[in-house]
Amino acid sequence: MTPVLELRGIDKSFGPVQVLHDVALTVRAGEVTALVGDNGAGKSTLVKCVGGIHPIDSGEYLFEGKPVHVHSPREAAALGIEIVYQDLALCDNLDIVQNMFLGRENKRGLVLDEDTMEEMAARTLASLSVKTVKSIRQHVSSLSGGQRQTVAIAKAVLWNSKVVILDEPTAALGVAQTAQVLELVRRLADQGLAVVLISHNMNDVFAVSDRIAALYLGRMAAQVKTSDVTHSQVVELITSGRSGDLGLTNGVPA
Amino acid sequence: MRAGPSQEEIRRHNLGALLRHVHLSGPTSRAELTNRMGLNRSTIMALTADLTAAGLVREELPRETRRAGRPSLVVRPESARVYVFAFDVGVDRLVAARVGLGGTILDRRETVRRRGPFSLDDVVGPLAAFARQMHRKTRPDTVCVGIAAAFSGGVDRGDGVVRFGPNMGSVDVPFGEELARRLGLGLPVSVGNDANLGALAEHTRGVGVGCRDLIYLHGDVGIGGGVIVNGALLGGHRGFGGEVGHMVVNPGGRPCGCGSLGCLEAEVGERALLEAAGRFGAFAPQPRDGSQPWAGAAFRDDERSGGDARLADGGRPADPADGARSGETAPPGDAARPGDGSPVPAGSSPPAGSPPPADSGGALVGRDAVRAVVDAADRGDIVAQAALSRVGDWLGLGVANLVNIFNPEMVVFGGMLREVYLGAAAQVRSRLATDALSPAREHLRLRTSALGDDATLVGAAELAFTKVLADPLEVLARGS
């Protein structure tokens, strides 16, 4: 099956600093791909390149097998790529429906089509088996951390998206809420979406991922199936870029 | 020698199949049923007419259609009229529910069960009282078509007697018979092992829908299991199959309630986790010499980084004093929990049989205690992290064995194992990666229960519905 998203040989520099070296990444539908790496390994830059925030210097960007050029977040969204950033980018003073449609409101003539938006929001939350939210007209300021994360994720899948990228969705959540968010992440992939999960928590990574892509100093050390590796191997890939046969040899992928 | 099924048998089978469809998939249009069952339209019409006449389903016009033409009638189960009683007997809780056809929980009651010596009366009494309360509230035109219970113990398929339940303290208990007598509804009570029923529930209504080979692991105090092979529950000769909790993973290891040593349940169960985390103090003696009873256990993966799965916290100073303290005191987030602030009677072991402080003061037990350990580990408590990682390692070994033997498509973690798996997935999967055969683990999916704490109850309801789904008209004729 053709991967939904495939990057090959991505280079990215900020002035004299080269942040990404020849990075390859494959993301498949129905799978959770965990993107791991130490602080400064290039995870966020890579994601921002995918999301059209940073232009790539060179390399191939294939979406559903076809080469594309993504120059802005809107173009990424048009392809079906949604990114949920750590800060969630939700507006506290708006309710759940308003947040989910922020900037992309449905209109009927000149006025907003509140009914349709409400129905779509409710249907999306129901399809994700979200039961914790009392009312979809609740202000986001009244939600807990886990509920906010849920709303942000629901916002990302509302648009028939194909790839959802989650940046540390469980950071700063309690155990019960972490469990709910992890189950939601898994459900997204089981429903056929391609999910990229950025996380520092190895238990979260192993709990839900199908593949692990480990970045080391701007290079893709290895992309492996989660069922084939151990915790210590992944930690080695993150901290030294190699583990046994896996990973980089003298700075280049084996 | 018979010449194949009779007309009547085919009709009965089709009635059951149609009812099962509506029961499991919810309201379904006649057109859809025609498609899915592979019968022609007039047959479907005749079958639904029979079921409608019996009051098992209702036909309605769909609320909205976007397609042209006459809309196909939607067949929906009579959830409010046809119901079963389902019971769940866990170590720490007793649940009774009235569940409508289609799986809707119409009414439910729950109470805490105090740990201690088993008394049939203390279990059957509250359950029967709950059922009577719920029965009084039903309308006169409703009909109860079955009763079933999930029991944390091994149940004999022949007579429904609970033969063993080391965590409940029950031996040879005629639980179903007694509950049926106390209910006085004129219906027998089917009894099943809770984890077996949890497996059925996840298979029919949970995360494992459409999955033919599935293993459900249920963590209560011990570890139960249900193995579904090619769509059917593996019961064994007398129904005691699937007791994966008593698979010996560590010969000579920790003592198990069943009398053996090193069972999966003894290494992974609630007690193992709480003892390893230094939180098992309220009603059991501490290890005599203070040494870790598992110190002799061989760990193959020696280079493993001490269970510190949280890489970002790797640089956190590992203050042993802090770790030791947190073994005794509750984490700050739990201070609000009732009864948590009171001091634990240090080292005291009450006489056998006195109820543990499940809901009075003292240390937490049950799911709350397990959650507290996972929570503490998440906050950086190194003792809790080590405990969780140790338990995760044994759990992974158990799952690896099961994967090698049964080659399931999915393994589902339910009960308290949901928390344990999510909190120790790195260990569980590392162990799988090294110990499970690679072709068997390649397409394996590890999931947490979709039905959560209700999995066993939902399974009991499905067991109660078995008869009406097998022969709808007969059961209803008897019931009314």
XYZ file of C-alpha atoms in Angstrom:
734
model
C 0.000 0.000 0.000
C 1.264 3.454 -0.884
C 2.199 5.426 2.207
C 0.023 8.480 2.745
C 3.000 10.665 3.375
C 6.557 10.049 2.341
C 9.546 12.317 2.755
C 12.883 11.578 1.124
C 16.176 13.321 1.526
C 14.822 16.346 3.323
C 17.418 19.018 4.108
C 16.643 22.119 6.084
C 18.939 24.884 7.273
C 18.324 28.003 9.262
C 21.095 30.308 8.059
C 24.365 28.529 8.707
C 22.795 25.879 10.930
C 21.678 22.722 9.164
C 18.858 21.253 11.220
C 17.731 18.356 9.057
C 20.125 16.184 7.074
C 18.787 13.868 4.413
C 15.738 12.915 6.480
C 13.360 10.219 5.267
C 10.005 9.528 6.863
C 7.171 7.225 5.849
C 3.706 7.540 7.337
C 1.036 4.930 6.623
C -2.727 4.990 6.984
C -4.127 3.011 9.884
C -0.880 3.247 11.790
C 0.528 5.336 14.574
C 4.058 6.407 13.753
C 5.902 7.645 16.806
C 8.467 10.335 16.128
C 11.036 10.308 18.891
C 14.297 12.070 19.512
C 16.116 14.094 22.097
C 15.510 17.785 22.533
C 16.936 19.556 19.511
C 16.969 16.438 17.338
C 14.764 18.154 14.787
C 11.324 16.708 15.532
C 9.537 20.031 15.604
C 11.353 21.343 12.543
C 10.467 18.207 10.614
C 6.833 18.533 11.597
C 6.795 22.200 10.655
C 8.240 21.310 7.260
C 5.450 18.763 6.800
C 2.889 21.314 7.883
C 4.107 23.967 5.458
C 5.353 26.391 8.092
C 8.978 26.024 7.033
C 9.841 25.509 3.364
C 12.214 22.605 2.786
C 15.591 23.349 1.182
C 15.696 20.165 -0.819
C 14.222 16.703 -0.873
C 11.055 15.002 -2.017
C 7.665 15.438 -0.395
C 5.200 12.817 -1.598
C 1.553 12.772 -0.604
C -0.345 9.601 -1.538
C 2.494 8.775 -3.882
C 2.449 12.083 -5.755
C 5.103 14.754 -5.384
C 3.654 17.922 -3.902
C 4.939 21.294 -2.808
C 3.561 22.617 0.433
C 4.222 26.290 1.028
C 1.748 27.167 3.747
C -0.308 25.576 6.522
C -3.405 26.125 4.392
C -1.938 24.050 1.579
C -1.081 21.287 4.060
C -4.634 21.400 5.421
C -6.017 21.233 1.884
C -4.102 17.982 1.365
C -5.559 16.618 4.609
C -2.650 17.158 6.978
C -3.524 18.537 10.401
C -1.115 19.307 13.209
C -2.082 19.580 16.860
C 0.619 21.617 18.560
C 1.548 21.355 22.189
C -0.123 24.646 23.057
C -3.277 23.343 21.321
C -4.084 26.788 19.906
C -7.578 26.858 21.346
C -9.365 30.067 22.289
C -10.466 30.066 25.910
C -13.250 32.566 25.347
C -14.966 30.506 22.646
C -16.999 27.335 23.002
C -16.106 23.926 21.611
C -17.961 24.300 18.318
C -16.542 27.772 17.679
C -13.045 26.466 18.367
C -13.407 23.484 16.090
C -14.469 25.695 13.190
C -12.247 28.681 13.984
C -11.178 30.344 10.764
C -13.072 27.815 8.649
C -16.647 28.558 9.658
C -19.506 27.211 7.611
C -21.667 29.988 6.220
C -25.189 30.081 4.945
C -25.292 33.206 2.851
C -23.848 35.917 5.039
C -24.529 34.349 8.421
C -22.863 31.438 10.118
C -24.514 28.058 9.741
C -24.521 27.253 13.448
C -26.785 24.207 13.159
C -24.619 22.373 10.667
C -21.453 23.211 12.549
C -22.962 22.011 15.801
C -24.099 18.778 14.197
C -20.712 18.148 12.583
C -18.883 18.842 15.832
C -21.197 16.543 17.770
C -20.844 13.792 15.187
C -17.053 14.043 15.194
C -16.853 13.896 18.977
C -19.252 10.939 19.018
C -17.245 9.094 16.369
C -14.209 9.451 18.610
C -16.247 8.029 21.513
C -15.688 11.200 23.481
C -18.003 10.990 26.450
C -16.307 13.305 28.887
C -17.542 16.561 27.421
C -20.877 17.654 28.869
C -21.970 20.155 26.245
C -20.399 21.190 22.984
C -21.447 24.758 23.746
C -19.204 24.747 26.796
C -16.444 27.344 26.851
C -13.004 25.850 26.393
C -11.825 27.692 29.518
C -14.010 25.360 31.592
C -12.409 22.177 30.217
C -9.714 20.066 31.820
C -6.357 19.492 30.145
C -7.412 16.138 28.766
C -10.676 17.524 27.426
C -8.830 20.370 25.723
C -6.507 17.897 24.090
C -9.539 15.924 22.955
C -11.156 19.007 21.452
C -7.932 19.918 19.676
C -7.698 16.407 18.238
C -11.355 16.413 17.235
C -10.754 19.744 15.507
C -7.978 18.103 13.523
C -10.058 15.147 12.351
C -13.158 17.185 11.562
C -11.906 18.042 8.097
C -11.709 14.541 6.638
C -8.025 14.765 7.298
C -5.740 11.923 6.321
C -2.703 12.654 8.439
C -2.916 13.920 12.008
C 0.295 14.958 13.720
C 0.182 15.238 17.501
C 2.971 17.060 19.302
C 3.316 15.697 22.848
C -0.417 15.204 23.405
C 0.018 13.652 26.836
C 2.512 16.104 28.283
C 1.151 17.760 31.409
C -1.805 15.402 31.718
C -2.693 13.226 34.696
C -2.691 9.458 34.390
C -6.423 9.037 33.792
C -6.461 11.694 31.089
C -3.286 10.359 29.512
C -4.969 6.981 29.205
C -7.977 8.535 27.512
C -5.868 10.520 25.067
C -3.719 7.480 24.239
C -6.829 5.430 23.556
C -8.121 8.239 21.362
C -4.843 8.320 19.428
C -5.096 4.591 18.884
C -8.735 4.878 17.797
C -7.855 7.509 15.190
C -5.437 5.111 13.541
C -7.805 2.163 13.865
C -10.380 4.245 11.989
C -7.928 4.523 9.111
C -6.098 7.781 9.703
C -2.346 8.091 9.561
C -1.210 9.383 12.930
C 2.182 10.796 13.845
C 2.787 10.937 17.563
C 5.629 12.976 18.981
C 6.415 11.915 22.517
C 9.216 11.697 25.026
C 7.390 9.127 27.095
C 8.516 5.660 26.050
C 5.479 4.019 27.640
C 3.168 6.186 25.563
C 5.198 5.419 22.449
C 5.140 1.677 23.044
C 1.517 1.659 24.162
C 0.054 2.942 20.904
C 2.608 3.055 18.096
C 3.056 0.667 15.189
C 6.320 2.183 14.031
C 8.968 4.291 15.653
C 11.020 6.875 13.777
C 14.020 8.010 15.796
C 15.744 11.279 14.957
C 19.285 11.876 16.118
C 20.981 15.245 15.588
C 18.864 16.048 12.560
C 19.263 12.642 10.938
C 16.747 9.810 10.828
C 18.601 7.181 12.830
C 16.073 4.464 12.087
C 12.454 3.819 11.322
C 11.478 0.488 12.842
C 8.398 -1.540 13.647
C 7.532 -1.215 17.304
C 6.987 -4.966 17.544
C 10.620 -5.558 16.598
C 12.451 -3.387 19.084
C 12.974 -3.133 22.799
C 12.825 -0.118 25.033
C 16.577 -0.057 25.475
C 17.172 -0.195 21.719
C 14.942 2.817 21.186
C 16.640 4.692 24.004
C 20.007 3.942 22.385
C 18.773 5.163 19.025
C 17.643 8.390 20.631
C 20.738 8.985 22.696
C 23.480 7.720 20.394
C 21.844 7.321 16.996
C 22.548 3.631 16.801
C 21.789 0.336 18.504
C 23.406 -2.857 17.263
C 22.601 -3.215 13.586
C 20.104 -0.399 13.728
C 20.809 3.250 13.256
C 23.542 5.427 11.864
C 27.070 4.365 11.030
C 29.486 7.282 11.003
C 26.573 9.624 10.708
C 24.851 7.972 7.757
C 21.943 5.559 7.856
C 22.966 1.913 7.724
C -29.563 -40.507 9.916
C -31.098 -37.116 9.283
C -31.562 -35.482 5.968
C -30.471 -31.985 6.938
C -32.279 -29.333 8.943
C -36.029 -29.083 8.726
C -37.951 -26.041 7.508
C -38.779 -25.208 11.112
C -35.126 -25.381 12.206
C -34.064 -23.092 9.381
C -36.715 -20.574 10.305
C -35.686 -20.649 13.953
C -32.072 -20.202 12.970
C -32.890 -17.266 10.703
C -35.032 -15.613 13.353
C -32.167 -15.897 15.791
C -29.654 -14.619 13.250
C -31.794 -11.593 12.409
C -32.392 -10.788 16.050
C -28.673 -11.125 16.758
C -27.933 -8.663 13.963
C -30.271 -6.070 15.372
C -29.126 -6.815 18.905
C -25.458 -6.263 18.091
C -25.554 -3.641 15.327
C -28.490 -1.591 16.561
C -31.307 -0.319 14.351
C -30.800 -1.658 10.853
C -32.862 -1.121 7.735
C -34.538 -4.091 6.089
C -32.501 -3.459 2.965
C -29.302 -3.614 4.978
C -30.404 -6.844 6.672
C -31.182 -8.347 3.275
C -27.653 -7.524 2.193
C -25.897 -8.704 5.276
C -27.791 -11.920 5.866
C -27.900 -12.971 2.239
C -31.618 -13.759 2.385
C -34.192 -12.401 0.010
C -36.444 -9.485 0.837
C -39.630 -11.429 1.380
C -37.897 -13.750 3.835
C -36.564 -10.791 5.801
C -40.052 -9.304 5.784
C -41.600 -12.518 7.092
C -38.942 -12.874 9.788
C -39.306 -9.289 10.996
C -43.085 -9.721 11.012
C -42.701 -12.732 13.314
C -40.278 -10.931 15.593
C -42.483 -7.841 15.638
C -45.530 -9.916 16.542
C -43.540 -11.436 19.384
C -42.644 -7.955 20.587
C -38.893 -8.405 20.145
C -38.358 -5.758 17.459
C -40.187 -2.751 16.134
C -40.248 -1.375 12.607
C -40.116 2.332 11.978
C -39.669 4.781 9.173
C -36.137 6.133 9.212
C -35.830 9.677 10.557
C -34.181 11.099 7.489
C -33.091 9.790 4.167
C -31.112 11.571 1.567
C -31.858 9.070 -1.125
C -34.753 9.024 -3.533
C -37.451 6.365 -3.413
C -39.455 4.726 -0.708
C -37.294 4.415 2.394
C -36.615 0.944 3.743
C -38.124 0.363 7.184
C -35.673 0.335 10.050
C -35.778 -2.652 12.386
C -34.900 -1.728 15.935
C -34.689 -3.923 19.043
C -37.400 -3.480 21.681
C -34.811 -2.410 24.250
C -37.297 -1.043 26.720
C -39.528 -4.113 26.664
C -37.230 -7.116 26.414
C -34.458 -7.233 28.963
C -32.136 -9.430 31.000
C -30.582 -9.169 34.426
C -26.787 -9.150 34.419
C -24.593 -9.411 37.487
C -20.899 -8.907 38.008
C -19.178 -10.327 41.063
C -15.706 -8.885 41.413
C -13.410 -9.016 44.399
C -14.133 -5.416 45.357
C -17.510 -4.732 43.835
C -20.902 -6.201 43.159
C -22.875 -4.887 40.192
C -26.398 -5.634 39.073
C -27.911 -4.246 35.908
C -31.019 -4.494 33.822
C -29.913 -4.601 30.204
C -32.308 -4.176 27.304
C -32.202 -6.066 24.036
C -29.607 -4.307 21.922
C -27.277 -3.990 24.888
C -28.619 -0.801 26.454
C -28.018 -0.646 30.180
C -31.441 0.455 31.411
C -30.736 0.472 35.106
C -27.763 -0.424 37.265
C -26.819 -0.688 40.922
C -23.392 -1.124 42.374
C -21.975 -1.662 45.814
C -18.565 -2.187 47.332
C -17.712 -5.690 48.376
C -15.519 -5.863 51.427
C -12.611 -8.229 51.185
C -12.620 -11.027 53.667
C -13.780 -14.610 53.971
C -16.326 -15.558 51.361
C -19.932 -15.757 52.364
C -22.459 -16.693 49.735
C -25.109 -14.725 51.534
C -23.083 -11.489 51.495
C -22.770 -11.736 47.727
C -26.171 -13.075 46.717
C -28.070 -10.914 49.225
C -27.194 -7.469 47.813
C -27.439 -8.675 44.206
C -30.897 -10.145 44.729
C -32.004 -6.994 46.536
C -30.767 -4.828 43.646
C -32.568 -7.014 41.135
C -35.804 -6.866 43.099
C -35.568 -3.045 43.292
C -35.021 -2.831 39.549
C -37.727 -5.386 38.839
C -40.275 -3.389 40.839
C -39.592 -0.348 38.677
C -40.310 -2.134 35.404
C -43.530 -1.592 33.490
C -45.983 -4.513 33.374
C -45.524 -5.107 29.647
C -41.801 -5.788 29.970
C -40.359 -9.258 29.900
C -37.184 -10.684 31.398
C -35.673 -13.252 29.033
C -32.565 -14.338 30.870
C -30.295 -13.902 33.864
C -26.544 -14.320 33.973
C -23.642 -13.452 36.199
C -19.929 -12.951 35.754
C -17.965 -14.384 38.656
C -14.329 -13.890 39.533
C -13.535 -17.574 39.698
C -13.574 -20.844 37.808
C -17.076 -21.942 36.871
C -18.012 -25.505 35.992
C -19.782 -25.555 32.669
C -21.782 -28.624 33.653
C -23.604 -27.326 36.722
C -22.669 -23.638 36.953
C -20.954 -24.157 40.307
C -18.051 -21.852 41.104
C -15.322 -24.402 41.763
C -12.500 -22.102 42.714
C -11.990 -18.426 43.325
C -8.762 -17.944 45.209
C -9.137 -14.172 45.261
C -12.714 -14.334 46.489
C -12.013 -17.160 48.924
C -14.796 -19.184 47.374
C -14.688 -22.934 46.833
C -17.483 -25.085 45.375
C -20.170 -22.442 45.634
C -23.559 -23.125 43.984
C -23.798 -19.416 43.243
C -26.125 -19.522 40.240
C -28.588 -21.844 41.929
C -28.720 -19.728 45.070
C -29.123 -16.461 43.148
C -31.917 -17.961 41.031
C -33.684 -19.133 44.190
C -33.404 -15.728 45.833
C -34.589 -13.890 42.728
C -37.630 -16.119 42.340
C -38.234 -15.088 38.740
C -38.587 -18.645 37.568
C -35.507 -18.358 35.403
C -32.175 -20.113 35.844
C -29.035 -18.022 36.343
C -26.187 -18.767 33.959
C -22.785 -18.182 35.504
C -19.538 -17.570 33.661
C -15.981 -16.715 34.517
C -15.640 -12.919 34.498
C -12.639 -12.772 32.181
C -14.241 -15.250 29.764
C -17.312 -13.052 29.617
C -15.153 -9.943 29.282
C -13.555 -11.577 26.246
C -16.984 -12.226 24.741
C -18.023 -8.643 25.441
C -14.962 -7.104 23.810
C -15.395 -9.499 20.915
C -19.050 -8.650 20.296
C -19.317 -5.030 21.419
C -15.887 -3.715 22.265
C -12.532 -3.136 20.690
C -12.424 -6.629 19.168
C -15.499 -6.438 16.929
C -14.716 -8.235 13.687
C -11.671 -9.906 15.189
C -11.837 -13.724 15.103
C -8.864 -14.516 17.315
C -8.577 -12.490 20.432
C -7.255 -12.825 23.950
C -8.728 -10.705 26.700
C -6.732 -10.301 29.883
C -8.673 -9.079 32.866
C -6.948 -7.664 35.896
C -8.969 -7.664 39.080
C -6.964 -8.683 42.120
C -5.704 -11.582 40.086
C -5.399 -12.005 36.359
C -8.107 -13.737 34.376
C -8.220 -14.512 30.714
C -10.579 -15.323 27.923
C -9.340 -16.824 24.690
C -11.434 -16.474 21.554
C -10.348 -18.739 18.746
C -11.980 -18.441 15.358
C -14.870 -16.506 16.842
C -15.641 -18.895 19.686
C -14.644 -18.817 23.320
C -12.200 -21.545 24.254
C -13.754 -23.130 27.325
C -12.004 -26.441 27.582
C -13.505 -29.700 28.779
C -15.412 -28.326 31.795
C -15.234 -24.609 31.116
C -12.130 -23.863 33.151
C -10.098 -22.926 30.083
C -8.419 -19.586 29.697
C -7.062 -19.352 33.242
C -3.954 -17.619 31.955
C -3.386 -16.047 35.352
C -2.254 -19.423 36.613
C 0.257 -19.988 33.863
C 3.557 -20.391 35.695
C 5.981 -17.812 34.363
C 8.498 -17.809 37.205
C 9.063 -21.280 38.687
C 9.645 -20.916 42.395
C 8.526 -17.333 42.265
C 6.014 -15.494 44.379
C 3.316 -17.535 46.086
C -0.057 -17.504 44.375
C -3.501 -17.767 45.920
C -3.994 -21.042 44.076
C -1.179 -22.656 46.080
C 1.388 -22.652 43.314
C 4.459 -20.458 42.968
C 5.251 -17.932 40.244
C 1.902 -17.855 38.460
C 1.422 -14.900 36.121
C -1.161 -13.634 38.581
C 1.310 -13.812 41.459
C 3.878 -11.787 39.503
C 1.524 -9.287 37.851
C -1.546 -9.106 40.093
C -2.505 -6.236 42.311
C -0.590 -7.578 45.274
C 2.646 -7.987 43.330
C 2.457 -4.419 42.086
C 1.566 -2.920 45.447
C 4.241 -4.874 47.297
C 6.889 -3.925 44.800
C 5.823 -0.312 45.161
C 5.931 -0.590 48.943
C 2.248 0.179 49.194
C 0.949 -3.133 50.407
C 0.926 -2.584 54.125
C -2.530 -2.333 55.523
C -3.652 -5.898 55.785
C -0.768 -8.191 55.036
C 2.539 -8.716 56.743
C 5.575 -7.131 55.156
C 8.223 -9.533 53.868
C 9.838 -10.847 57.042
C 13.407 -9.793 56.433
C 12.492 -6.807 54.346
C 14.190 -8.307 51.332
C 12.481 -8.330 47.995
C 10.946 -11.740 47.486
C 11.709 -11.632 43.817
C 15.405 -10.829 44.278
C 16.339 -14.204 42.843
C 14.374 -13.735 39.676
C 16.581 -13.703 36.652
C 16.153 -10.795 34.309
C 17.502 -11.371 30.886
C 17.466 -7.751 29.920
C 20.079 -6.582 32.370
C 21.030 -3.397 30.623
C 17.501 -2.105 30.913
C 17.519 1.345 32.357
C 16.010 0.648 35.720
C 12.455 1.117 34.591
C 12.881 4.818 34.027
C 10.770 4.849 30.940
C 10.363 8.571 30.902
C 13.326 9.701 28.910
C 12.760 13.350 29.502
C 13.005 12.739 33.202
C 16.204 10.808 32.854
C 18.156 13.716 34.218
C 16.001 14.087 37.278
C 18.063 13.483 40.392
C 17.137 10.088 41.685
C 16.868 10.901 45.334
C 16.626 7.600 47.169
C 15.231 9.251 50.259
C 12.485 10.726 48.182
C 11.733 7.358 46.676
C 11.590 5.661 50.017
C 9.351 8.344 51.418
C 6.972 8.209 48.555
C 6.664 4.505 49.116
C 4.945 5.245 52.384
C 3.054 8.415 51.795
C 0.413 9.124 49.276
C 1.344 11.292 46.295
C 0.312 14.899 46.690
C -2.406 14.611 44.110
C -4.144 11.967 46.125
C -4.338 13.923 49.326
C -7.951 14.759 48.642
C -8.984 11.145 48.513
C -11.090 10.288 51.535
C -9.345 8.239 54.104
C -5.955 8.660 52.543
C -4.566 11.048 55.072
C -5.041 8.769 58.007
C -1.950 6.923 59.139
C -1.489 3.325 58.142
C -1.123 0.977 61.073
C 2.518 0.219 60.475
C 3.422 -3.407 60.162
C 0.204 -4.516 61.772
C -1.460 -7.537 60.325
C -5.008 -7.857 61.530
C -6.226 -11.352 62.365
C -7.219 -13.377 59.376
C -10.695 -12.624 58.299
C -10.993 -9.063 59.450
C -12.138 -6.935 56.538
C -9.461 -4.933 54.820
C -9.882 -1.198 54.910
C -11.187 -0.933 51.395
C -13.335 2.033 52.165
C -12.409 2.956 55.709
C -9.031 4.486 56.505
C -5.613 3.143 55.687
C -3.922 2.272 52.440
C -5.780 2.102 49.186
C -6.608 -1.256 47.690
C -8.007 -2.351 44.366
C -8.158 -0.192 41.281
C -7.519 3.006 43.242
C -4.284 1.625 44.623
C -3.124 0.491 41.186
C -3.963 3.881 39.708
C -2.075 5.573 42.514
C 1.063 3.568 41.649
C 0.787 4.414 37.944
C 0.181 8.029 38.844
C 3.184 8.126 41.181
C 5.367 6.542 38.489
C 4.221 9.180 36.050
C 5.208 11.873 38.508
C 8.701 10.445 38.795
C 8.470 8.234 41.902
C 11.316 5.806 41.215
C 9.979 3.082 43.502
C 6.662 3.108 41.692
C 8.437 3.188 38.332
C 10.552 0.181 39.222
C 7.487 -1.697 40.467
C 5.539 -0.965 37.324
C 8.403 -1.874 35.070
C 8.936 -5.155 36.916
C 5.278 -6.048 36.647
C 5.242 -4.963 33.006
C 8.144 -7.272 32.300
C 6.304 -10.296 33.701
C 3.136 -9.287 31.924
C 5.071 -9.116 28.654
C 6.437 -12.586 29.288
C 2.927 -13.924 29.880
C 1.589 -12.259 26.750
C 4.550 -13.539 24.724
C 3.717 -17.109 25.763
C 0.081 -16.631 24.818
C 1.009 -15.089 21.485
C 3.274 -18.023 20.680
C 0.598 -20.561 21.560
C -2.547 -18.943 20.149
C -1.287 -16.457 17.556
C -4.106 -14.010 18.348
C -4.906 -11.037 16.172
C -5.476 -8.883 19.221
C -4.683 -8.896 22.909
C -6.970 -6.718 25.002
C -5.988 -5.432 28.437
C -8.971 -4.873 30.695
C -9.700 -4.179 34.330
C -6.678 -2.863 36.181
C -4.428 -4.235 33.425
C -5.539 -1.264 31.309
C -3.630 1.060 33.626
C -0.737 -1.361 34.012
C -0.342 -1.788 30.253
C -0.485 1.929 29.491
C 1.949 2.634 32.306
C 4.401 -0.133 31.446
C 3.928 -0.630 27.711
C 7.642 -0.185 27.059
C 8.428 -3.227 29.205
C 5.514 -5.290 27.953
C 6.402 -4.766 24.311
C 10.148 -5.106 24.841
C 9.504 -8.513 26.322
C 7.231 -9.374 23.417
C 9.840 -8.267 20.914
C 12.402 -10.600 22.434
C 10.231 -13.558 23.477
C 7.361 -13.806 21.000
C 7.968 -15.439 17.643
C 8.320 -12.787 15.030
C 5.678 -14.042 12.545
C 3.186 -14.345 15.409
C 3.795 -10.851 16.758
C 4.070 -9.122 13.408
C 0.364 -8.420 12.976
C -0.519 -8.530 16.635
C -2.530 -5.584 17.921
C -2.359 -4.682 21.585
C -5.375 -2.737 22.774
C -7.017 -1.577 25.945
C -10.601 -2.513 26.693
C -13.199 -0.349 24.968
C -15.881 -1.248 27.492
C -13.683 -0.420 30.466
C -15.008 -1.404 33.858
C -18.247 -2.651 32.303
C -16.640 -5.338 30.128
C -17.472 -8.204 32.466
C -21.003 -6.921 33.106
C -21.679 -6.523 29.383
C -20.359 -10.053 28.908
C -22.793 -11.341 31.513
C -25.654 -9.602 29.702
C -24.599 -11.236 26.438
C -24.576 -14.605 28.184
C -28.091 -13.905 29.455
C -29.250 -13.085 25.935
C -27.860 -16.340 24.509
C -31.082 -18.273 24.793
C -33.387 -15.687 23.320
C -31.016 -15.216 20.400
C -30.874 -18.953 19.784
C -34.630 -19.442 19.758
C -36.466 -16.119 19.994
C -40.075 -17.216 19.843
C -39.774 -20.173 22.196
C -38.084 -18.164 24.940
C -40.570 -15.342 24.647
C -43.534 -17.697 24.721
C -42.177 -19.122 27.967
C -41.335 -15.741 29.422
C -44.729 -14.125 29.038
